[in-house]
Amino acid sequence: MRYVDLDARVGELTGVLDPGPYLELLPALSTSLPPGARTFATDPSHYDFAGRRCVKDLTLHQATFLHEGQALDLHLRHNCWKHEEDLVIRYAGVTAVQIGTPNEPSTWDKLGTLILDEILPHDQGCSHEMAFRPGSVIVTCNDITATWVAAHCPQAHRG
């Protein structure tokens, strides 16, 4: 990640997640993002760790390439203690996908829980980097459409 700090320090505490540097730049960056990516990145709930639409703690359930690889759908499953919805992200005009996990080969099913993400302008439209525990994904595309969909969660939500 270029701006989101996944290992920030607060006093003596290390390993703190800090999207602050990214959020400070986001108003300027967002003017160069495609419309869907801009809407998703600038949603006030996106980085609200206590919010039900924060991407933190989602898990990748399914990745589906469509239209001969020109589109990609990622289905991210909710965390019952935090979310009431799943997140579906559709990438249009996909030009590159990079998956990284500690153990080779890097595959979708070894990514784990989403820590945080960062959407940046790119000459192809935008790039979306997602840090998972323990892997990462970077998708470069023309635009992103993010849709929250109702999820069934048998456990009680946090109050």
Coordinates of C-alpha atoms in Angstrom, one line a residue:
M1 CA 0.0 0.0 0.0
R2 CA 1.2 3.4 -0.8
Y3 CA -0.7 5.5 1.8
V4 CA -2.6 3.2 4.1
D5 CA -0.3 2.2 6.9
L6 CA -0.8 -1.4 8.0
D7 CA 1.9 -1.2 10.7
A8 CA 1.6 2.2 12.2
R9 CA 2.8 3.1 15.7
V10 CA 0.8 4.9 18.3
G11 CA 3.1 5.6 21.3
E12 CA 4.5 2.3 22.3
L13 CA 1.8 0.3 20.5
T14 CA 2.9 -1.1 17.1
G15 CA 1.0 -2.9 14.3
V16 CA -1.9 -0.3 14.3
L17 CA -3.9 0.1 11.1
D18 CA -3.9 3.7 10.0
P19 CA -5.8 4.8 6.9
G20 CA -5.2 8.5 7.9
P21 CA -2.5 9.4 5.3
Y22 CA -4.7 8.0 2.5
L23 CA -7.8 9.7 3.8
E24 CA -6.0 13.0 3.9
L25 CA -5.1 12.7 0.2
L26 CA -8.4 11.1 -0.9
P27 CA -10.2 14.4 -1.6
A28 CA -7.5 15.3 -4.2
L29 CA -7.1 11.7 -5.5
S30 CA -10.8 11.1 -5.9
T31 CA -11.1 13.8 -8.6
S32 CA -8.9 11.5 -10.8
L33 CA -10.8 8.3 -10.0
P34 CA -13.5 6.9 -12.3
P35 CA -17.1 7.5 -11.0
G36 CA -17.7 4.1 -9.4
A37 CA -14.3 3.9 -7.8
R38 CA -14.7 7.4 -6.4
T39 CA -18.1 6.5 -4.9
F40 CA -16.7 3.4 -3.2
A41 CA -13.5 5.0 -2.0
T42 CA -15.1 8.1 -0.6
D43 CA -18.0 6.4 1.2
P44 CA -17.8 7.7 4.8
S45 CA -18.3 4.1 6.1
H46 CA -15.5 2.6 4.1
Y47 CA -12.8 3.2 6.7
D48 CA -15.0 3.5 9.8
F49 CA -13.7 0.5 11.8
A50 CA -16.9 0.5 13.9
G51 CA -19.2 0.9 10.8
R52 CA -21.2 -1.9 9.3
R53 CA -19.9 -1.1 5.8
C54 CA -16.2 -0.9 6.6
V55 CA -14.3 -3.3 4.4
K56 CA -12.1 -4.5 7.3
D57 CA -12.8 -8.1 8.4
L58 CA -14.6 -9.2 5.3
T59 CA -13.4 -12.5 3.8
L60 CA -13.2 -13.4 0.1
H61 CA -15.8 -16.0 -0.7
Q62 CA -15.6 -16.1 -4.5
A63 CA -13.7 -14.6 -7.5
T64 CA -15.3 -14.9 -10.9
F65 CA -13.9 -13.7 -14.2
L66 CA -16.5 -12.6 -16.7
H67 CA -16.5 -11.6 -20.4
E68 CA -13.3 -13.4 -21.3
G69 CA -11.4 -11.9 -18.4
Q70 CA -12.4 -8.3 -19.0
A71 CA -14.5 -8.2 -15.9
L72 CA -14.0 -9.6 -12.4
D73 CA -16.5 -10.1 -9.6
L74 CA -15.3 -10.5 -6.0
H75 CA -17.8 -11.7 -3.5
L76 CA -16.7 -10.8 0.0
R77 CA -18.5 -12.4 2.9
H78 CA -19.6 -10.5 6.0
N79 CA -18.2 -10.9 9.5
C80 CA -21.3 -11.7 11.7
W81 CA -20.0 -9.7 14.6
K82 CA -19.7 -6.5 12.5
H83 CA -21.5 -6.6 9.2
E84 CA -25.1 -7.1 8.1
E85 CA -24.2 -7.3 4.4
D86 CA -21.8 -9.0 2.0
L87 CA -19.9 -6.9 -0.5
V88 CA -19.8 -7.6 -4.2
I89 CA -17.1 -5.7 -6.2
R90 CA -17.3 -5.7 -10.0
Y91 CA -14.2 -4.6 -11.8
A92 CA -14.9 -3.5 -15.4
G93 CA -12.2 -3.3 -18.1
V94 CA -9.7 -5.4 -16.1
T95 CA -6.1 -5.0 -17.4
A96 CA -4.2 -6.7 -14.6
V97 CA -4.7 -8.9 -11.5
Q98 CA -1.9 -9.7 -9.1
I99 CA -2.4 -12.1 -6.2
G100 CA 0.3 -12.6 -3.5
T101 CA 0.3 -15.1 -0.7
P102 CA 3.2 -16.2 1.5
N103 CA 3.0 -19.8 0.1
E104 CA 3.3 -20.4 -3.6
P105 CA 1.3 -20.8 -5.7
S106 CA -0.7 -17.7 -4.8
T107 CA -4.4 -18.4 -5.2
W108 CA -7.7 -16.8 -4.3
D109 CA -8.5 -19.3 -1.6
K110 CA -5.4 -18.6 0.5
L111 CA -6.0 -14.9 1.0
G112 CA -7.7 -14.9 4.4
T113 CA -9.4 -11.9 6.1
L114 CA -9.4 -8.4 4.5
I115 CA -7.4 -6.0 6.6
L116 CA -7.8 -2.8 4.5
D117 CA -7.7 -1.5 1.0
E118 CA -6.6 1.5 -1.1
I119 CA -8.0 2.7 -4.4
L120 CA -5.7 5.0 -6.5
P121 CA -6.0 6.6 -9.9
H122 CA -4.2 4.8 -12.7
D123 CA -3.7 5.5 -16.4
Q124 CA -6.1 2.5 -17.1
G125 CA -8.7 4.0 -14.7
C126 CA -7.8 2.9 -11.2
S127 CA -6.0 0.3 -9.1
H128 CA -7.5 -1.4 -6.1
E129 CA -5.1 -2.9 -3.7
M130 CA -6.4 -5.1 -0.9
A131 CA -4.3 -6.3 2.0
F132 CA -5.5 -9.7 3.4
R133 CA -4.3 -11.7 6.3
P134 CA -1.9 -13.2 4.9
G135 CA -2.1 -12.2 1.2
S136 CA -2.8 -9.3 -1.1
V137 CA -4.6 -8.6 -4.4
I138 CA -4.1 -5.7 -6.8
V139 CA -6.7 -5.2 -9.6
T140 CA -6.1 -2.6 -12.3
C141 CA -9.3 -1.7 -14.2
N142 CA -11.4 0.9 -15.9
D143 CA -13.8 1.3 -13.0
I144 CA -15.3 -0.4 -9.9
T145 CA -18.9 -1.0 -8.9
A146 CA -19.3 -1.9 -5.2
T147 CA -22.6 -3.2 -4.0
W148 CA -23.6 -4.2 -0.5
V149 CA -26.1 -7.0 -0.4
A150 CA -28.1 -8.5 2.5
A151 CA -26.5 -11.4 4.2
H152 CA -28.0 -14.0 6.6
C153 CA -26.1 -14.1 9.9
P154 CA -27.4 -16.5 12.5
Q155 CA -25.3 -14.9 15.3
A156 CA -26.2 -11.7 17.1
H157 CA -24.7 -8.5 15.8
R158 CA -22.7 -6.3 18.0
G159 CA -24.7 -3.7 19.7

